[in-house]
Tab-separated table of C-alpha atoms and ligand atoms in Angstrom:
chain	number	residue	atom	x	y	z
K	7	MET	CA	-14.537	-5.561	29.502
K	8	ALA	CA	-11.129	-4.734	27.956
K	9	TYR	CA	-10.624	-2.273	25.099
K	10	GLN	CA	-9.347	-4.432	22.238
K	11	PRO	CA	-9.807	-2.595	18.949
K	12	PHE	CA	-6.614	-4.067	17.529
K	13	ASN	CA	-7.921	-7.525	17.620
K	14	LEU	CA	-8.705	-8.065	13.848
K	15	THR	CA	-10.275	-11.433	14.199
K	16	GLY	CA	-13.130	-11.859	11.633
K	17	LYS	CA	-11.753	-9.187	9.310
K	18	VAL	CA	-10.220	-9.813	5.890
K	19	SER	CA	-7.345	-7.540	4.646
K	20	LEU	CA	-6.075	-7.501	1.084
K	21	VAL	CA	-2.567	-6.155	0.395
K	22	THR	CA	-1.339	-5.640	-3.150
K	23	GLY	CA	2.415	-6.187	-3.462
K	24	GLY	CA	2.047	-8.093	-0.258
K	25	ASN	CA	4.697	-10.763	-1.005
K	26	ARG	CA	7.666	-8.702	0.097
K	27	GLY	CA	8.856	-5.254	1.385
K	28	ILE	CA	6.503	-2.779	3.004
K	29	GLY	CA	3.426	-4.820	1.875
K	30	LEU	CA	4.586	-7.941	3.546
K	31	GLY	CA	5.514	-6.028	6.713
K	32	MET	CA	1.920	-4.789	6.841
K	33	ALA	CA	0.541	-8.143	6.075
K	34	GLU	CA	2.456	-9.782	8.798
K	35	ALA	CA	1.308	-7.328	11.415
K	36	LEU	CA	-2.360	-7.674	10.311
K	37	ALA	CA	-2.117	-11.637	10.364
K	38	GLN	CA	-0.459	-11.440	13.871
K	39	SER	CA	-3.539	-9.278	14.953
K	40	GLY	CA	-5.910	-11.952	13.669
K	41	SER	CA	-6.984	-10.729	10.319
K	42	ASP	CA	-7.345	-13.208	7.500
K	43	ILE	CA	-5.121	-12.050	4.573
K	44	VAL	CA	-5.157	-11.769	0.816
K	45	ILE	CA	-1.988	-10.840	-0.911
K	46	TRP	CA	-1.497	-9.997	-4.580
K	47	GLY	CA	1.877	-10.214	-6.319
K	48	SER	CA	3.012	-10.693	-9.853
K	49	ASN	CA	5.714	-13.333	-8.842
K	50	ALA	CA	4.039	-16.624	-8.068
K	51	GLU	CA	7.094	-18.051	-6.286
K	52	ARG	CA	7.367	-15.097	-3.954
K	53	ASN	CA	3.715	-15.321	-3.334
K	54	LEU	CA	4.065	-18.872	-2.226
K	55	GLN	CA	6.956	-17.962	0.178
K	56	ALA	CA	4.992	-15.145	1.729
K	57	GLU	CA	1.780	-17.242	1.872
K	58	GLY	CA	3.795	-19.840	4.035
K	59	LYS	CA	5.033	-17.192	6.356
K	60	LEU	CA	1.642	-15.577	6.775
K	61	THR	CA	-0.253	-18.891	7.244
K	62	SER	CA	2.170	-19.676	10.279
K	63	TYR	CA	0.237	-16.878	12.180
K	64	GLY	CA	-2.847	-19.179	12.245
K	65	VAL	CA	-5.063	-17.087	9.908
K	66	ARG	CA	-6.522	-17.910	6.477
K	67	VAL	CA	-4.339	-16.794	3.597
K	68	LEU	CA	-5.073	-16.380	-0.086
K	69	ALA	CA	-2.267	-15.512	-2.338
K	70	GLN	CA	-3.100	-14.463	-5.838
K	71	THR	CA	-0.857	-13.882	-8.888
K	72	VAL	CA	-2.060	-10.586	-10.203
K	73	ASN	CA	-0.497	-7.855	-12.355
K	74	VAL	CA	-2.253	-4.744	-11.016
K	75	ALA	CA	-1.472	-3.005	-14.340
K	76	ASP	CA	-3.937	-5.355	-16.035
K	77	GLU	CA	-7.475	-4.270	-15.509
K	78	ALA	CA	-9.095	-7.683	-16.342
K	79	GLN	CA	-6.713	-9.484	-13.890
K	80	VAL	CA	-7.634	-7.019	-11.099
K	81	VAL	CA	-11.384	-7.259	-11.674
K	82	ALA	CA	-11.184	-11.067	-11.682
K	83	ALA	CA	-8.920	-11.374	-8.682
K	84	MET	CA	-11.008	-9.012	-6.475
K	85	ALA	CA	-14.134	-11.080	-7.316
K	86	GLU	CA	-12.332	-14.321	-6.585
K	87	ALA	CA	-11.046	-12.923	-3.257
K	88	VAL	CA	-14.497	-11.966	-2.113
K	89	ILE	CA	-15.845	-15.465	-2.973
K	90	ALA	CA	-12.984	-17.243	-1.400
K	91	MET	CA	-12.785	-15.285	1.878
K	92	GLY	CA	-16.540	-14.242	2.099
K	93	ARG	CA	-15.678	-10.569	2.392
K	94	VAL	CA	-12.945	-7.940	2.248
K	95	ASP	CA	-12.725	-5.214	4.882
K	96	THR	CA	-9.470	-3.571	4.371
K	97	VAL	CA	-7.556	-2.985	0.937
K	98	ILE	CA	-4.103	-1.604	0.936
K	99	ALA	CA	-3.112	-0.524	-2.618
K	100	ASN	CA	0.646	-0.928	-2.109
K	101	ALA	CA	2.057	-2.486	-5.211
K	102	GLY	CA	4.316	0.076	-6.876
K	103	ILE	CA	7.435	0.453	-8.948
K	104	GLY	CA	10.139	3.065	-9.252
K	105	GLY	CA	10.983	4.611	-12.693
K	106	GLY	CA	13.376	7.504	-12.746
K	107	ALA	CA	15.332	8.952	-15.723
K	108	ARG	CA	18.677	10.687	-16.111
K	109	SER	CA	16.796	13.923	-16.454
K	110	PHE	CA	13.208	15.010	-16.916
K	111	SER	CA	14.123	16.100	-20.478
K	112	GLU	CA	15.209	12.497	-21.286
K	113	MET	CA	12.297	10.806	-19.591
K	114	THR	CA	10.614	8.498	-22.153
K	115	THR	CA	6.972	8.033	-22.694
K	116	GLU	CA	7.523	4.345	-22.173
K	117	THR	CA	8.895	5.049	-18.616
K	118	TRP	CA	5.991	7.479	-17.916
K	119	ARG	CA	3.362	4.910	-19.003
K	120	ARG	CA	4.957	1.999	-17.244
K	121	VAL	CA	4.978	3.834	-14.011
K	122	MET	CA	1.529	5.195	-14.469
K	123	GLY	CA	0.225	1.683	-15.252
K	124	VAL	CA	1.223	0.173	-12.017
K	125	ASN	CA	1.241	3.139	-9.500
K	126	MET	CA	-1.793	5.004	-10.782
K	127	GLU	CA	-4.132	2.767	-12.919
K	128	GLY	CA	-3.207	-0.292	-10.634
K	129	VAL	CA	-4.323	1.656	-7.585
K	130	PHE	CA	-7.417	3.008	-9.380
K	131	TRP	CA	-8.571	-0.494	-10.512
K	132	THR	CA	-7.771	-2.134	-7.096
K	133	LEU	CA	-9.704	0.535	-5.170
K	134	ARG	CA	-12.660	0.732	-7.590
K	135	GLU	CA	-13.206	-2.978	-7.417
K	136	ALA	CA	-12.836	-2.872	-3.675
K	137	CYS	CA	-15.405	-0.060	-3.438
K	138	LYS	CA	-17.885	-2.079	-5.701
K	139	HIS	CA	-17.778	-4.929	-3.082
K	140	ILE	CA	-17.939	-2.711	-0.010
K	141	VAL	CA	-20.863	-0.542	-1.366
K	142	GLU	CA	-22.785	-3.690	-2.356
K	143	ARG	CA	-22.094	-5.338	1.173
K	144	SER	CA	-23.073	-2.042	2.860
K	145	LYS	CA	-26.349	-1.742	0.919
K	146	ALA	CA	-27.047	-5.248	2.102
K	147	GLY	CA	-26.836	-4.027	5.646
K	148	ASP	CA	-23.133	-4.756	6.527
K	149	PRO	CA	-21.278	-1.480	6.166
K	150	GLY	CA	-17.649	-0.545	6.768
K	151	GLY	CA	-14.211	-0.801	5.255
K	152	SER	CA	-10.818	0.783	5.212
K	153	LEU	CA	-8.941	1.701	2.032
K	154	ILE	CA	-5.321	2.637	2.123
K	155	GLY	CA	-3.189	3.985	-0.658
K	156	ILE	CA	0.654	3.805	-0.356
K	157	ALA	CA	1.983	7.060	-1.620
K	158	SER	CA	5.564	8.405	-0.989
K	159	LEU	CA	7.391	11.638	0.247
K	160	ALA	CA	7.932	12.033	-3.488
K	161	ALA	CA	4.347	13.296	-3.467
K	162	ILE	CA	5.125	16.222	-1.274
K	163	GLU	CA	8.889	16.850	-1.786
K	164	GLY	CA	10.592	17.492	-5.005
K	165	ALA	CA	11.807	14.186	-6.242
K	166	ALA	CA	14.331	15.221	-9.061
K	167	ARG	CA	14.473	12.889	-12.063
K	168	ASN	CA	11.340	11.019	-10.816
K	169	GLU	CA	8.529	13.150	-12.250
K	170	ALA	CA	6.401	10.213	-13.393
K	171	TYR	CA	6.787	8.474	-9.915
K	172	ALA	CA	6.006	11.697	-8.056
K	173	ALA	CA	3.024	12.500	-10.135
K	174	THR	CA	1.519	8.961	-9.405
K	175	LYS	CA	2.078	9.312	-5.656
K	176	GLY	CA	0.451	12.823	-5.588
K	177	GLY	CA	-2.363	11.246	-7.476
K	178	VAL	CA	-2.760	8.582	-4.864
K	179	ILE	CA	-3.232	11.196	-2.130
K	180	SER	CA	-5.790	13.047	-4.106
K	181	MET	CA	-7.587	9.771	-5.027
K	182	MET	CA	-7.838	8.744	-1.401
K	183	LYS	CA	-9.437	12.066	-0.370
K	184	SER	CA	-12.077	11.749	-3.176
K	185	ILE	CA	-12.819	8.183	-2.180
K	186	ALA	CA	-12.990	9.162	1.473
K	187	VAL	CA	-15.710	11.843	0.969
K	188	GLU	CA	-17.828	9.782	-1.538
K	189	HIS	CA	-17.800	6.599	0.566
K	190	ALA	CA	-17.977	7.816	4.098
K	191	ARG	CA	-21.854	7.168	4.034
K	192	TYR	CA	-20.973	3.502	3.690
K	193	GLY	CA	-18.800	3.471	6.710
K	194	VAL	CA	-15.680	3.452	4.685
K	195	ARG	CA	-12.623	5.488	5.425
K	196	ALA	CA	-9.792	6.069	3.029
K	197	ASN	CA	-6.280	7.359	3.869
K	198	ALA	CA	-2.850	7.508	2.387
K	199	ILE	CA	0.507	6.429	3.854
K	200	LEU	CA	3.779	8.247	2.793
K	201	PRO	CA	6.803	6.162	3.570
K	202	GLY	CA	10.215	7.787	3.903
K	203	TRP	CA	13.552	5.967	3.141
K	204	ILE	CA	12.649	2.177	3.726
K	205	ALA	CA	15.053	-0.684	3.271
K	206	THR	CA	13.460	-2.948	0.639
K	207	ASP	CA	14.344	-4.213	-2.777
K	208	MET	CA	13.009	-0.929	-4.355
K	209	THR	CA	15.853	1.028	-2.499
K	210	ALA	CA	18.582	-1.637	-2.997
K	211	GLY	CA	20.584	0.807	-5.164
K	212	ALA	CA	20.517	3.481	-2.559
K	213	GLN	CA	21.333	1.097	0.239
K	214	ASP	CA	24.507	0.133	-1.522
K	215	ASN	CA	25.511	3.689	-2.294
K	216	SER	CA	28.151	5.131	0.060
K	217	ALA	CA	27.346	8.752	-0.807
K	218	PHE	CA	23.762	8.011	0.146
K	219	ALA	CA	24.851	6.428	3.426
K	220	GLU	CA	26.954	9.494	4.180
K	221	LYS	CA	24.681	12.281	3.094
K	222	VAL	CA	20.982	11.097	3.398
K	223	ILE	CA	20.599	8.625	6.307
K	224	PRO	CA	22.367	11.015	8.848
K	225	ARG	CA	19.609	13.488	7.944
K	226	VAL	CA	16.944	10.933	9.112
K	227	PRO	CA	16.337	11.949	12.778
K	228	ALA	CA	15.690	8.435	13.626
K	229	ARG	CA	19.295	7.658	12.238
K	230	ARG	CA	18.453	4.572	10.455
K	231	TRP	CA	16.699	3.183	7.352
K	232	GLY	CA	13.037	2.462	7.926
K	233	GLN	CA	12.034	-1.255	7.852
K	234	PRO	CA	8.909	-3.111	6.569
K	235	ALA	CA	7.996	-3.844	10.045
K	236	ASP	CA	7.705	-0.102	10.841
K	237	PHE	CA	4.543	-0.173	8.882
K	238	GLY	CA	2.809	-2.891	10.917
K	239	GLY	CA	1.407	-0.375	13.426
K	240	VAL	CA	-0.235	1.984	10.990
K	241	ALA	CA	-1.697	-0.867	8.995
K	242	VAL	CA	-3.301	-2.484	12.104
K	243	TYR	CA	-4.588	0.927	13.371
K	244	LEU	CA	-6.194	1.662	9.924
K	245	ALA	CA	-7.667	-1.822	9.553
K	246	SER	CA	-9.150	-1.687	13.055
K	247	ASP	CA	-12.161	-0.046	14.646
K	248	ALA	CA	-9.871	2.392	16.514
K	249	SER	CA	-9.692	4.464	13.335
K	250	SER	CA	-13.380	4.392	12.591
K	251	TYR	CA	-13.561	8.257	12.533
K	252	HIS	CA	-10.176	8.881	10.872
K	253	SER	CA	-10.550	9.447	7.138
K	254	GLY	CA	-8.957	11.414	4.351
K	255	ASP	CA	-5.669	11.767	6.023
K	256	THR	CA	-1.971	11.229	5.157
K	257	PHE	CA	0.240	9.289	7.451
K	258	VAL	CA	3.992	10.221	7.025
K	259	ILE	CA	6.130	7.374	8.343
K	260	ASP	CA	9.719	8.494	7.805
K	261	GLY	CA	11.545	8.602	11.037
K	262	GLY	CA	11.193	12.495	11.013
K	263	TYR	CA	13.001	12.936	7.637
K	264	SER	CA	10.513	15.374	6.181
K	265	ILE	CA	10.380	17.704	9.158
K	266	PHE	CA	14.212	17.943	9.761
A	330	NAI	P1	9.300	-3.595	-3.233
A	330	NAI	O1	9.834	-3.530	-4.566
A	330	NAI	O2	10.099	-4.368	-2.214
A	330	NAI	O3	7.810	-4.347	-3.339
A	330	NAI	C1	6.869	-3.989	-4.299
A	330	NAI	C2	5.851	-4.935	-4.332
A	330	NAI	O4	4.918	-4.563	-5.321
A	330	NAI	C3	6.311	-6.383	-4.652
A	330	NAI	O5	5.480	-7.349	-3.843
A	330	NAI	C4	5.954	-6.591	-6.110
A	330	NAI	O6	5.683	-7.824	-6.427
A	330	NAI	C5	4.668	-5.737	-6.168
A	330	NAI	N1	4.403	-5.293	-7.559
A	330	NAI	C6	5.154	-4.448	-8.278
A	330	NAI	N2	4.509	-4.400	-9.563
A	330	NAI	C7	3.455	-5.182	-9.556
A	330	NAI	C8	2.326	-5.333	-10.377
A	330	NAI	N3	2.410	-4.772	-11.676
A	330	NAI	N4	1.335	-6.145	-10.087
A	330	NAI	C9	1.348	-6.585	-8.828
A	330	NAI	N5	2.308	-6.463	-7.854
A	330	NAI	C10	3.321	-5.641	-8.302
A	330	NAI	O7	8.991	-2.150	-2.772
A	330	NAI	P2	8.540	-1.489	-1.496
A	330	NAI	O8	9.574	-0.608	-1.031
A	330	NAI	O9	7.976	-2.449	-0.576
A	330	NAI	O10	7.317	-0.527	-1.980
A	330	NAI	C11	5.944	-0.776	-1.656
A	330	NAI	C12	5.296	0.579	-1.938
A	330	NAI	O11	5.783	1.621	-1.152
A	330	NAI	C13	5.305	1.103	-3.346
A	330	NAI	O12	4.201	1.600	-3.748
A	330	NAI	C14	6.448	2.157	-3.241
A	330	NAI	O13	6.276	3.077	-4.316
A	330	NAI	C15	6.108	2.742	-1.834
A	330	NAI	N6	7.259	3.442	-1.251
A	330	NAI	C16	8.449	2.784	-0.990
A	330	NAI	C17	9.545	3.485	-0.352
A	330	NAI	C18	10.819	2.888	-0.052
A	330	NAI	O14	11.691	3.653	0.396
A	330	NAI	N7	10.952	1.579	-0.203
A	330	NAI	C19	9.382	5.013	-0.184
A	330	NAI	C20	8.099	5.548	-0.580
A	330	NAI	C21	7.146	4.778	-1.073
């Protein structure tokens, strides 16, 4: 019999911020590997477009309009997803926003709280609700699950003028390790992914900046911007049984930028 851990048929994967960028890149690879998909996004029109694309891979797709910075919306959406899809196996807390300042001294409390609301509280509420479902399912005799937090190189490198963003991403790494230890007994693993420079709407300004193109991208050993599709492999691996003993880790996907 062939070794086929990357066939995700029968599994359900939920990706927050799954209607574009890195989240959609991961959702597409998961769908192409047979996983049913739930995507959350705050923009209903973009959700619809992504839903159409994902459905074309022949899997069940549920697109929910959810603001992850709103606890009640997250609680309701997770419960609805479990009912609609029957279960959730993999949850990727990917929705995130940038939020820098001209300098740390000038960073406003409004910026700090806005970034914390999506990148930290949003991840907390998403994963807490996922754990409630998975622990309950596990206690009913059906264990297992994979939780993934999307952090950033900003968590481990000094991201000047981005202290709020960096703090949330460092927080994601720490949260995943705590979740990993606490939930291993339920067959759950929890890991963080740290993207490098990826060409998405979030980095549109940097992509259009000639100084950035001259000074930063040549320092990426892979000599190019990362693409959303570059996150398909790690998403499928972490959603699959191939990673059943891999937990509490950080996956740096940056074309070698951080080690050059
Ligand atoms: P993006 O801006 O293209 O996509 C962000 C996604 O999150 C969108 O689907 C958006 O609708 C969703 N989102 C934002 N706020 C939301 C909210 N309140 N509720 C629900 N959904 C919300 O950005 P990208 O680049 O795809 O980023 C994805 C993740 O990767 C983020 O957590 C980001 O911090 C992280 N990241 C991105 C890097 C890059 O170079 N693009 C580098 C390092 C980390």
